Short mmCIF file of C-alpha atoms in Angstrom, two decimals:
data_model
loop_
_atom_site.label_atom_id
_atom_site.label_comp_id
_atom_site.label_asym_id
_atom_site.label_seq_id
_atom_site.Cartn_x
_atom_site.Cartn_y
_atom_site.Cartn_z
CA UNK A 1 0.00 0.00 0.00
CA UNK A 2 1.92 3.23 -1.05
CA UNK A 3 0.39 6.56 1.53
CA UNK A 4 0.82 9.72 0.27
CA UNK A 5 -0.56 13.01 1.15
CA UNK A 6 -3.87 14.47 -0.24
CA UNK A 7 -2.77 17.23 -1.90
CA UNK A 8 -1.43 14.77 -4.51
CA UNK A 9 0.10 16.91 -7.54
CA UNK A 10 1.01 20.14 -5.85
CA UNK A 11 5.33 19.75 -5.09
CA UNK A 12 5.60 16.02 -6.49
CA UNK A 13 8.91 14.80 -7.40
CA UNK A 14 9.29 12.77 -10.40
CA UNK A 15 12.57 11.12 -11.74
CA UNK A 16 12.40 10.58 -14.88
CA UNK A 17 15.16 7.90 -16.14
CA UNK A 18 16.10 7.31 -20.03
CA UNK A 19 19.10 5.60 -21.56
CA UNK A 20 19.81 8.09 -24.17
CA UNK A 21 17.75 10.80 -26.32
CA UNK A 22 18.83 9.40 -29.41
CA UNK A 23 16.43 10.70 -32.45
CA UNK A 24 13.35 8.93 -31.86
CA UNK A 25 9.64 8.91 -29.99
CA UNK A 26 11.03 7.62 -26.72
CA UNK A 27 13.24 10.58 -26.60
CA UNK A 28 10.41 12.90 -27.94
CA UNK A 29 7.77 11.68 -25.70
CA UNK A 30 10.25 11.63 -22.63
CA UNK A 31 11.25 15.48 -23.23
CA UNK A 32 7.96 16.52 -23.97
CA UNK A 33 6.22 15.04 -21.14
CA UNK A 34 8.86 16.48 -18.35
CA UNK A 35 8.09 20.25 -19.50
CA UNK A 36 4.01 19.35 -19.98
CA UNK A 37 3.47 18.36 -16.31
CA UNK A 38 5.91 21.13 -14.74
CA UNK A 39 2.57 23.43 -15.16
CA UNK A 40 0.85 21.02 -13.28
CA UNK A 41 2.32 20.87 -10.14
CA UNK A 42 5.29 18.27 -11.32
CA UNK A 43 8.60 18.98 -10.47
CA UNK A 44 10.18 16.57 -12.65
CA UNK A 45 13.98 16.07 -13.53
CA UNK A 46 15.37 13.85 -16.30
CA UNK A 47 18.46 11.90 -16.52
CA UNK A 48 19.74 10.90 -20.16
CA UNK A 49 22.89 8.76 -20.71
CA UNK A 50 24.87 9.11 -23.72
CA UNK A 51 23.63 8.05 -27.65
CA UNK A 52 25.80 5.80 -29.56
CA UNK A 53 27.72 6.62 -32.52
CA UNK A 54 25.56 7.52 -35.75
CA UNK A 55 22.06 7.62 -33.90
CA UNK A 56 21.54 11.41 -33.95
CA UNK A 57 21.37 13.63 -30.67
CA UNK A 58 18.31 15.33 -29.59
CA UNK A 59 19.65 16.78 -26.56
CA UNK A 60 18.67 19.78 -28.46
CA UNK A 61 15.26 19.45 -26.82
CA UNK A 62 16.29 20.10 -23.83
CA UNK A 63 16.67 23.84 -24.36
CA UNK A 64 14.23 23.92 -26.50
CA UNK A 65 11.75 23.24 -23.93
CA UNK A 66 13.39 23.99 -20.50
CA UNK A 67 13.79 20.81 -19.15
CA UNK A 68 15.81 20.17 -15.80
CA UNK A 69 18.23 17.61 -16.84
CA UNK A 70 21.29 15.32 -15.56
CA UNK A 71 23.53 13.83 -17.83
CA UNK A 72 25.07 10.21 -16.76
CA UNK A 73 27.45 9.16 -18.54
CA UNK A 74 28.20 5.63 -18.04
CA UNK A 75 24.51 5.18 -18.98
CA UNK A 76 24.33 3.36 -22.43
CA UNK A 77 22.22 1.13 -24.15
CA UNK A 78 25.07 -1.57 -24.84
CA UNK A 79 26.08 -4.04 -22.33
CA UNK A 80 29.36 -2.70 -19.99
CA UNK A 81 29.13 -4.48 -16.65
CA UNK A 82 31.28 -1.90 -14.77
CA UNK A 83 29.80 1.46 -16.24
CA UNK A 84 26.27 -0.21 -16.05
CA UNK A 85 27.48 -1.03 -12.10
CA UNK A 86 28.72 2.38 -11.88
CA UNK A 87 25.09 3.91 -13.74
CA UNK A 88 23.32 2.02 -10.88
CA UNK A 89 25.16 4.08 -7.84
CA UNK A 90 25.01 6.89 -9.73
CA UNK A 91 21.21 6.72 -10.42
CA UNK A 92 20.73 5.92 -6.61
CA UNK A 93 22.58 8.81 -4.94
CA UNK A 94 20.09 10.98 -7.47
CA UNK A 95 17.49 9.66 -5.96
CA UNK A 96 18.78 10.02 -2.03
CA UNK A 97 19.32 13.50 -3.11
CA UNK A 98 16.12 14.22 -5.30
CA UNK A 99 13.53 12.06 -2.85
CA UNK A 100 11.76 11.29 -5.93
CA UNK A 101 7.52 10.29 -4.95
CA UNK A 102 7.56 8.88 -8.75
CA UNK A 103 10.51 7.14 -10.54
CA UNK A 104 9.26 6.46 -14.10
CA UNK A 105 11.73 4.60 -16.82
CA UNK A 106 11.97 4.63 -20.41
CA UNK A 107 13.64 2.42 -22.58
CA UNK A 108 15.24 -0.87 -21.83
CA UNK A 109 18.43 0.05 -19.99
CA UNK A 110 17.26 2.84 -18.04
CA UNK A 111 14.17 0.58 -17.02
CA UNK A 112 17.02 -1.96 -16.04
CA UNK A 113 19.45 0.28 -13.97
CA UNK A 114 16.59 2.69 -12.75
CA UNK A 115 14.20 -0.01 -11.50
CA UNK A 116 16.87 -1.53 -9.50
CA UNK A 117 18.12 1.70 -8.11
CA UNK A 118 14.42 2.27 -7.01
CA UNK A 119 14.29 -0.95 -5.76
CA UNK A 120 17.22 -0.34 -3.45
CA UNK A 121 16.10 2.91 -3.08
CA UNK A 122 12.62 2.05 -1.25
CA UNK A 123 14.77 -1.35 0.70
CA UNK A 124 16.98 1.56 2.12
CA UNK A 125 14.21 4.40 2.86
CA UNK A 126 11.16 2.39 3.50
CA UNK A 127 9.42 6.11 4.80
CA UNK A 128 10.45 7.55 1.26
CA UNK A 129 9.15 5.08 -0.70
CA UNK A 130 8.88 5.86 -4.56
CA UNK A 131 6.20 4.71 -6.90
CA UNK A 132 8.01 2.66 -9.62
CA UNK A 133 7.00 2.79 -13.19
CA UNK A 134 8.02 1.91 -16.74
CA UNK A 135 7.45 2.64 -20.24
CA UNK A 136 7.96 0.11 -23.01
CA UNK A 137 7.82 2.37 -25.79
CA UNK A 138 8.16 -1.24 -27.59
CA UNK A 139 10.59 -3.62 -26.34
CA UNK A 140 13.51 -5.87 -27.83
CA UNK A 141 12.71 -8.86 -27.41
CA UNK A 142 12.23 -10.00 -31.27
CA UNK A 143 14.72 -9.26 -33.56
CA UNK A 144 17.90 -7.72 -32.02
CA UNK A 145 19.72 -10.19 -30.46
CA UNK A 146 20.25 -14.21 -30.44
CA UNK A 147 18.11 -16.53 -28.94
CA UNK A 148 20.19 -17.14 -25.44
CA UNK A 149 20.36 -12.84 -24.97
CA UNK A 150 16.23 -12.59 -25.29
CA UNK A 151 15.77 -15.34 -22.89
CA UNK A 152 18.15 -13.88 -20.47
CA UNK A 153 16.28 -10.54 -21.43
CA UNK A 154 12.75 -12.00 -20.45
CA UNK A 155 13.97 -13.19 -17.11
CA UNK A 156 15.30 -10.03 -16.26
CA UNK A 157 11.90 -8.16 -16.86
CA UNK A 158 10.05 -10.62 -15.64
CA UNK A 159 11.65 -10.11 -12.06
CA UNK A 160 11.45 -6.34 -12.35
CA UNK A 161 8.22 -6.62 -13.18
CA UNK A 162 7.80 -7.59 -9.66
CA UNK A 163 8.92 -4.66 -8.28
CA UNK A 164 6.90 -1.81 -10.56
CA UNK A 165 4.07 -0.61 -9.40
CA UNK A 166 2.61 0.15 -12.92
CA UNK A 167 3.86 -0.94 -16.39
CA UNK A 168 3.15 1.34 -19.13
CA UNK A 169 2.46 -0.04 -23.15
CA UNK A 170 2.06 2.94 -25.81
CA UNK A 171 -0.01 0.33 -27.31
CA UNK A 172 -2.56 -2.20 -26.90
CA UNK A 173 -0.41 -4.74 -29.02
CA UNK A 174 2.87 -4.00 -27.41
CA UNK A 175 0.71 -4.58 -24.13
CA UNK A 176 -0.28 -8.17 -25.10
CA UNK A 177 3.21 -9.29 -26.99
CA UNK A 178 5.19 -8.66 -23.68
CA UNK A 179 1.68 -10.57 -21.22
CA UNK A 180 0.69 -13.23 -23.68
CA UNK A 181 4.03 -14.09 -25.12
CA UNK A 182 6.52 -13.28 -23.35
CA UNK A 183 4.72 -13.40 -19.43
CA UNK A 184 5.76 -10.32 -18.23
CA UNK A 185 3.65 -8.59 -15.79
CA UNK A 186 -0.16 -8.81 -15.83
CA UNK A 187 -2.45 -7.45 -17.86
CA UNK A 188 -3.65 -5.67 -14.37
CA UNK A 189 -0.49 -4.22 -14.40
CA UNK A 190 -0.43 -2.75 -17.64
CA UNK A 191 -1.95 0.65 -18.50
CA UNK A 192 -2.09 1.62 -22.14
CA UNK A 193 -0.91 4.97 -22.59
CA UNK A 194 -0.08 5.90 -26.59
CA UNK A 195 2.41 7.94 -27.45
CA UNK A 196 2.11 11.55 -27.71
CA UNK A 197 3.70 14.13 -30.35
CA UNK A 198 3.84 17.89 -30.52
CA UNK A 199 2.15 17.46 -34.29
CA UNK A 200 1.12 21.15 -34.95
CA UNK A 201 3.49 22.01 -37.31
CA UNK A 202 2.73 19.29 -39.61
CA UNK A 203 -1.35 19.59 -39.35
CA UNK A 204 -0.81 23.25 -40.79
CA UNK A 205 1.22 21.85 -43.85
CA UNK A 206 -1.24 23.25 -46.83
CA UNK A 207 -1.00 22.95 -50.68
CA UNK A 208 1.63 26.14 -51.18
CA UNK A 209 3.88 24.56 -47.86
CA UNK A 210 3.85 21.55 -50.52
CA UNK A 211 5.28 22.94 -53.71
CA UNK A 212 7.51 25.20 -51.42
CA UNK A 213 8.86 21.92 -50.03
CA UNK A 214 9.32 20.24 -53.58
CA UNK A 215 11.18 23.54 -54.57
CA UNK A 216 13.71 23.37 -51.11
CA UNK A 217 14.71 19.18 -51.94
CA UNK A 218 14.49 20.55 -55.73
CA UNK A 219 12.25 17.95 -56.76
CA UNK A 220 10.29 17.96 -59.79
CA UNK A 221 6.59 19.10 -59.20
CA UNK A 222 4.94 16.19 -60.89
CA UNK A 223 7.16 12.89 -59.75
CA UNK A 224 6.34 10.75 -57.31
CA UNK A 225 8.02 10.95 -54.11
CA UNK A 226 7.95 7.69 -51.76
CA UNK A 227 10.02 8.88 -48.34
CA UNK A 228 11.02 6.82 -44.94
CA UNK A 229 12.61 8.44 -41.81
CA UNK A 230 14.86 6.15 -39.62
CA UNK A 231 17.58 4.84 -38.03
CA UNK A 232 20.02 2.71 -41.07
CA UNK A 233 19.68 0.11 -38.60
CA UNK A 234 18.81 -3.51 -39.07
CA UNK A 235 15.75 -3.40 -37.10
CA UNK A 236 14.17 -0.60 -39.33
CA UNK A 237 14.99 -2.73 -42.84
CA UNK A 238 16.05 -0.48 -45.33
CA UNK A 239 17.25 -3.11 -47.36
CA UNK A 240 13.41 -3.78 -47.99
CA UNK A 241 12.58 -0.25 -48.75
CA UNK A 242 15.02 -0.70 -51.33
CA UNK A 243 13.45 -3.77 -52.43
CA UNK A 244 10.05 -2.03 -52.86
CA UNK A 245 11.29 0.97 -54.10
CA UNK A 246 12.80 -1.53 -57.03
CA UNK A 247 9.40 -2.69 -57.42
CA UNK A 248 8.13 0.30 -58.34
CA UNK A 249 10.51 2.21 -60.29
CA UNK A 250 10.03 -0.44 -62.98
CA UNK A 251 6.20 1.31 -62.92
CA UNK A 252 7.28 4.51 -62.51
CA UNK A 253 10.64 4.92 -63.88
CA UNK A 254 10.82 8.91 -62.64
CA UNK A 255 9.81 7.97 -59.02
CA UNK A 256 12.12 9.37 -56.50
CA UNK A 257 12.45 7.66 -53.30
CA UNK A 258 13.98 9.70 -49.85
CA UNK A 259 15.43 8.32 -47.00
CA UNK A 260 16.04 10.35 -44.17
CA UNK A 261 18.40 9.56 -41.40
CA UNK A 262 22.13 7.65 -40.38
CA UNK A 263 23.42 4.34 -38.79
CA UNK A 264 25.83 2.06 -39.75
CA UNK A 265 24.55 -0.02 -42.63
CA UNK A 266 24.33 3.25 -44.95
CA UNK A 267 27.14 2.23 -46.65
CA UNK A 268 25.84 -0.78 -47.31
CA UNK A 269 22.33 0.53 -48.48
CA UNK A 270 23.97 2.90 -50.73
CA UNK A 271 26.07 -0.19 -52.36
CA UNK A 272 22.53 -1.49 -52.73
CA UNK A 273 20.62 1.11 -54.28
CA UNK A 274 23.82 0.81 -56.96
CA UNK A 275 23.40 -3.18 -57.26
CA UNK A 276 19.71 -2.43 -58.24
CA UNK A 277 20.59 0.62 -60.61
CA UNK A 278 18.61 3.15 -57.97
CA UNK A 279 21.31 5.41 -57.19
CA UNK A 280 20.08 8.16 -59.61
CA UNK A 281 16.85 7.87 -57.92
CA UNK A 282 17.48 7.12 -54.15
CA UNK A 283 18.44 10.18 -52.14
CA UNK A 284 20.21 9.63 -48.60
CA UNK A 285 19.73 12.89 -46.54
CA UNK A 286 20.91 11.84 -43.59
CA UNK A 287 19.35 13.53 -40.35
CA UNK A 288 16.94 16.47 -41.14
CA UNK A 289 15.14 18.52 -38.52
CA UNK A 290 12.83 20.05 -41.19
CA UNK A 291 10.84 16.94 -41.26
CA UNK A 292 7.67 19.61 -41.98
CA UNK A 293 9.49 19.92 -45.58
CA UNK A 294 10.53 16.48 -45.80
CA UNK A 295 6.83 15.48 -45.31
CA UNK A 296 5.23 17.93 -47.45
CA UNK A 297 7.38 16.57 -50.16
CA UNK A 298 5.99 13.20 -50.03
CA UNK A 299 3.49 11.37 -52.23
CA UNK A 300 3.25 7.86 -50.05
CA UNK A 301 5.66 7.26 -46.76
CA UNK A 302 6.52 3.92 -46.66
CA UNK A 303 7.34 2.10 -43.16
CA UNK A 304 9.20 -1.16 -43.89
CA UNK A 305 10.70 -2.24 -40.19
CA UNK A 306 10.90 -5.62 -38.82
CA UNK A 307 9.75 -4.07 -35.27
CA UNK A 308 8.29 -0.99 -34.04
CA UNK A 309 6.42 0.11 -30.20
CA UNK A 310 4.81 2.95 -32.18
CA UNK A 311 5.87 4.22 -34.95
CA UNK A 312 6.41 8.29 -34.36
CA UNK A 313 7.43 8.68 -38.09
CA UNK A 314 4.65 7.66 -39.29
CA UNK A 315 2.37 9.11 -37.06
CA UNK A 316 3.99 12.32 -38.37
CA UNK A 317 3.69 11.55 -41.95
CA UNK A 318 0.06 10.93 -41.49
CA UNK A 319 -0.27 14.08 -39.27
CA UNK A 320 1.48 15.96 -42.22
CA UNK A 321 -1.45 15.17 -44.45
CA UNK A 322 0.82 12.12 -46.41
CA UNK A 323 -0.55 8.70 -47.19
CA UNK A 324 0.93 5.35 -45.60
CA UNK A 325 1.84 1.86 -46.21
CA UNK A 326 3.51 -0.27 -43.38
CA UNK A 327 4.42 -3.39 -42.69
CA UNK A 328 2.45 -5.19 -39.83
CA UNK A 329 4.67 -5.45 -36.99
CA UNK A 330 4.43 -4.22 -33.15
CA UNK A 331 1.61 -1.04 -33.00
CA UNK A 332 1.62 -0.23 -36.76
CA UNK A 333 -2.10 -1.50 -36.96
CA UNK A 334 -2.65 1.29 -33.88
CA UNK A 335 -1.27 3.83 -36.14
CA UNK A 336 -2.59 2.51 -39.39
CA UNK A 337 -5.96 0.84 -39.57
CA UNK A 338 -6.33 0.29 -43.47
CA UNK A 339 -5.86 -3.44 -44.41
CA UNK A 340 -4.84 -2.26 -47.64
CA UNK A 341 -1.69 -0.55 -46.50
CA UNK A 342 -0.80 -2.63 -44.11
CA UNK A 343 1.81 -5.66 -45.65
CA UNK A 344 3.21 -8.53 -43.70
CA UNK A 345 6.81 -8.29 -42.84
CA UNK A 346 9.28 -8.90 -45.90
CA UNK A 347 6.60 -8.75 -48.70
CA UNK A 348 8.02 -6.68 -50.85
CA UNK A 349 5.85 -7.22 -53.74
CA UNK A 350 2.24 -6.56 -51.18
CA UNK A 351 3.92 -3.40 -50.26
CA UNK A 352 5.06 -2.07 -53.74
CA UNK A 353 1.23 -3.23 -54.62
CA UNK A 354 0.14 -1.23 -52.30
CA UNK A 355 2.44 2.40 -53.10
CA UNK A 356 1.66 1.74 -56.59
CA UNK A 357 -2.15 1.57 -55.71
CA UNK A 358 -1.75 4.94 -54.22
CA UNK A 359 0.18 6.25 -56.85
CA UNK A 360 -2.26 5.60 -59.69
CA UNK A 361 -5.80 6.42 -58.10
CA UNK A 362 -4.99 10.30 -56.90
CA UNK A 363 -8.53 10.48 -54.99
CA UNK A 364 -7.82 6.87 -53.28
CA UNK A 365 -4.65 8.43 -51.86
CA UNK A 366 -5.97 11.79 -50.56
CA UNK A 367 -8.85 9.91 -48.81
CA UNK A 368 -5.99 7.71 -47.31
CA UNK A 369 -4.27 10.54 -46.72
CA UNK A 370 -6.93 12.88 -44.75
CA UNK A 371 -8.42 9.92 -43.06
CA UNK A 372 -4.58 9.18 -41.54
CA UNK A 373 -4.27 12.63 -40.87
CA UNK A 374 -7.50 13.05 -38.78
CA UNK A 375 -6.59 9.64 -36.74
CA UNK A 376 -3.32 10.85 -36.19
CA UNK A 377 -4.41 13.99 -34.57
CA UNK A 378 -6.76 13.14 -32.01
CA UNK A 379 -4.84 9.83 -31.07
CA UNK A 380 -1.47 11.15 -30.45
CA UNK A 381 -1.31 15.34 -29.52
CA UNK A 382 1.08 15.47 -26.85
CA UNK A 383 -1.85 17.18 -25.04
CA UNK A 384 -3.55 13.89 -24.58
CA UNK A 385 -0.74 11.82 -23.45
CA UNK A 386 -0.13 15.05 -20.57
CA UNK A 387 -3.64 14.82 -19.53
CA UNK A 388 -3.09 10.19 -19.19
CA UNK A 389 0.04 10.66 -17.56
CA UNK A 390 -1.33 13.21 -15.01
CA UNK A 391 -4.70 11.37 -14.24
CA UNK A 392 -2.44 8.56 -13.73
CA UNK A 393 0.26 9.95 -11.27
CA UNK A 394 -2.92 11.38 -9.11
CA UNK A 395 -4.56 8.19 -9.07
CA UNK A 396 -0.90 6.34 -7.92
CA UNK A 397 -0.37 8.88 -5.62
CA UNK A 398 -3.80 9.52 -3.91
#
């Protein structure tokens, strides 16, 4: 039973762990959330560890919206026994200092190192005890390592689990992969809470912000443009963008085809686009932060990853007025509820189907696209995931 005074919001400390703010939702949705609830009552300070090499930094966002942050750095997603021993001291003399009421996680590491620091935490100041939670903004246990590292994985959520008082999904199906499957927590435990974005700027694109944003990537006004935004990562599977895209450049042989963002297979992506005589027609742009251009360029924005918690990229595509296709992995169908766009994992010839669909019925695709744009909206405004996380703390807390 956790006590805690009846003025529940007013003064409440909240610790906010994540492993690194690496360009993607978790780090969005973690940033945003610490400055939405500071004009509720929250104080809430953030600790960020560092972001591997080639994932893109959005520390940025710190500044940007006047968040109280700690950086650790021995805190990394990749496995280092002695900084991830020395991450775990650190984390709990922030918490003797800060008294946090809430400790919330994000992302695997931090919900690792932080839950166990909380753990200690409450063992060592029974009178101070903090209210342990954790976000699975997806998870990784399918696809990113072998067989003997995602059992030892399980186990280890499994028993912290045990000590969180509430589990967080941003998605129904991301909720029942980690109960059902993998028989972590209960589905009592679990709240659903999806994701939420700051997607203003990208519900005002218009018709001129589109042929302004053709003229900035100085593409042709009448070609189609198929785009994806993401890590050059295994998990995200460029490789079968590329596929698709081959696909349908042999339909439409002016088609251009973007693909924002860095990792360390774009050298080997680029020496694929070559192999399948795309490399007049496949544009790497690296990291962009005008992602309201980059959208309003775009015909179709295909999603092609092996895994995804929610995809944010697509959510902003769709926000931005754009038409998708996806394959059917983790909380796609959350985001994307069209059974027409939505491909099973490594069919490369349903997915081109279903661009080239798009592509030729003009009306089809701006249905598509307003519908998605619409859902988008009043599923995941930041706004809505403030007013969850709020109700929720208050209810933990009373």
């Amino acid at each position: 039973m956790i006590h805690r005074r009846s003025d529940a919001t007013a003064g409440t400390r909240v610790l906010r762990i994540i492993t690194r703010l690496n360009i993607g939702g978790p780090s969005i949705h973690a940033v945003t959330l610490s400055s939405a609830l500071t004009p509720l009552g929250f104080e809430t300070r953030l600790l960020h560890g560092r972001v591997g090499a080639g994932e893109g930094d959005m520390d940025y966002l710190l500044q940007l919206e006047h968040v109280e942050s700690t950086f650790v750095p021995t805190l990394q997603r990749s496995i280092a026994p002695m900084a991830d021993l020395r991450t775990l001291l650190a984390l709990l003399r922030h918490m003797r200092r800060f008294r946090p009421h809430i400790v919330h996680t994000h992302m695997a590491k931090a919900g690792l190192l932080g839950r166990s620091a909380a753990c200690l935490f409450n063992i060592l100041h029974p009178r101070s005890r903090a209210i342990v939670i954790h976000t699975y903004h997806g998870h990784v246990l399918d696809g990113y390592f072998s067989r003997t590292m995602t059992a030892m994985f399980i186990g280890l959520e499994r028993m912290l689990a045990r000590v969180s008082d509430v589990l967080i999904a941003v998605s129904p199906r991301v909720r029942d992969e980690l109960v059902q499957r993998h028989h972590i927590g209960s589905a009592a435990q679990f709240q659903v809470v999806p994701l939420g974005l700051d997607l203003d700027a990208y519900a005002r694109i218009d018709e001129d912000d589109r042929r302004q944003a053709r003229q900035a990537l100085d593409l042709p006004p009448n070609v189609p443009v198929v785009t994806t935004v993401g890590r050059l990562t295994a998990i995200k599977q460029h490789s079968l963008f590329l596929d698709v895209a081959h696909r349908i450049a042999g339909v439409h042989p002016h088609a251009i085809f973007l693909i924002a963002g860095d990792g360390e297979l774009r050298s080997d992506l680029e020496a694929q686009a070559e192999r399948l005589g795309l490399s007049s027609r496949v544009r790497f742009l690296g990291w962009r932060r005008d992602l309201t251009t980059l959208y309003g360029a775009t015909d179709v924005f295909l999603l092609t990853s092996r895994n995804e918690g929610t995809p944010v990229a697509l959510i902003e595509a769709m926000a931005a007025g754009v038409a998708g296709v996806a394959t059917d992995v983790g909380g796609v169908r959350d985001v994307l509820d069209d059974p027409d766009l939505v491909r099973p994992f490594g069919d490369a010839e349903g997915l081109a189907e279903s661009v080239l669909r798009l592509l030729r019925d003009p009306e089809r695709r701006a249905a598509a696209a307003d519908s998605g744009r619409r859902a988008s909206l009043a599923r995941f405004h930041f706004r809505r995931l403030r007013d969850d996380i709020a109700a929720l703390y208050r209810t933990l807390l009373e």
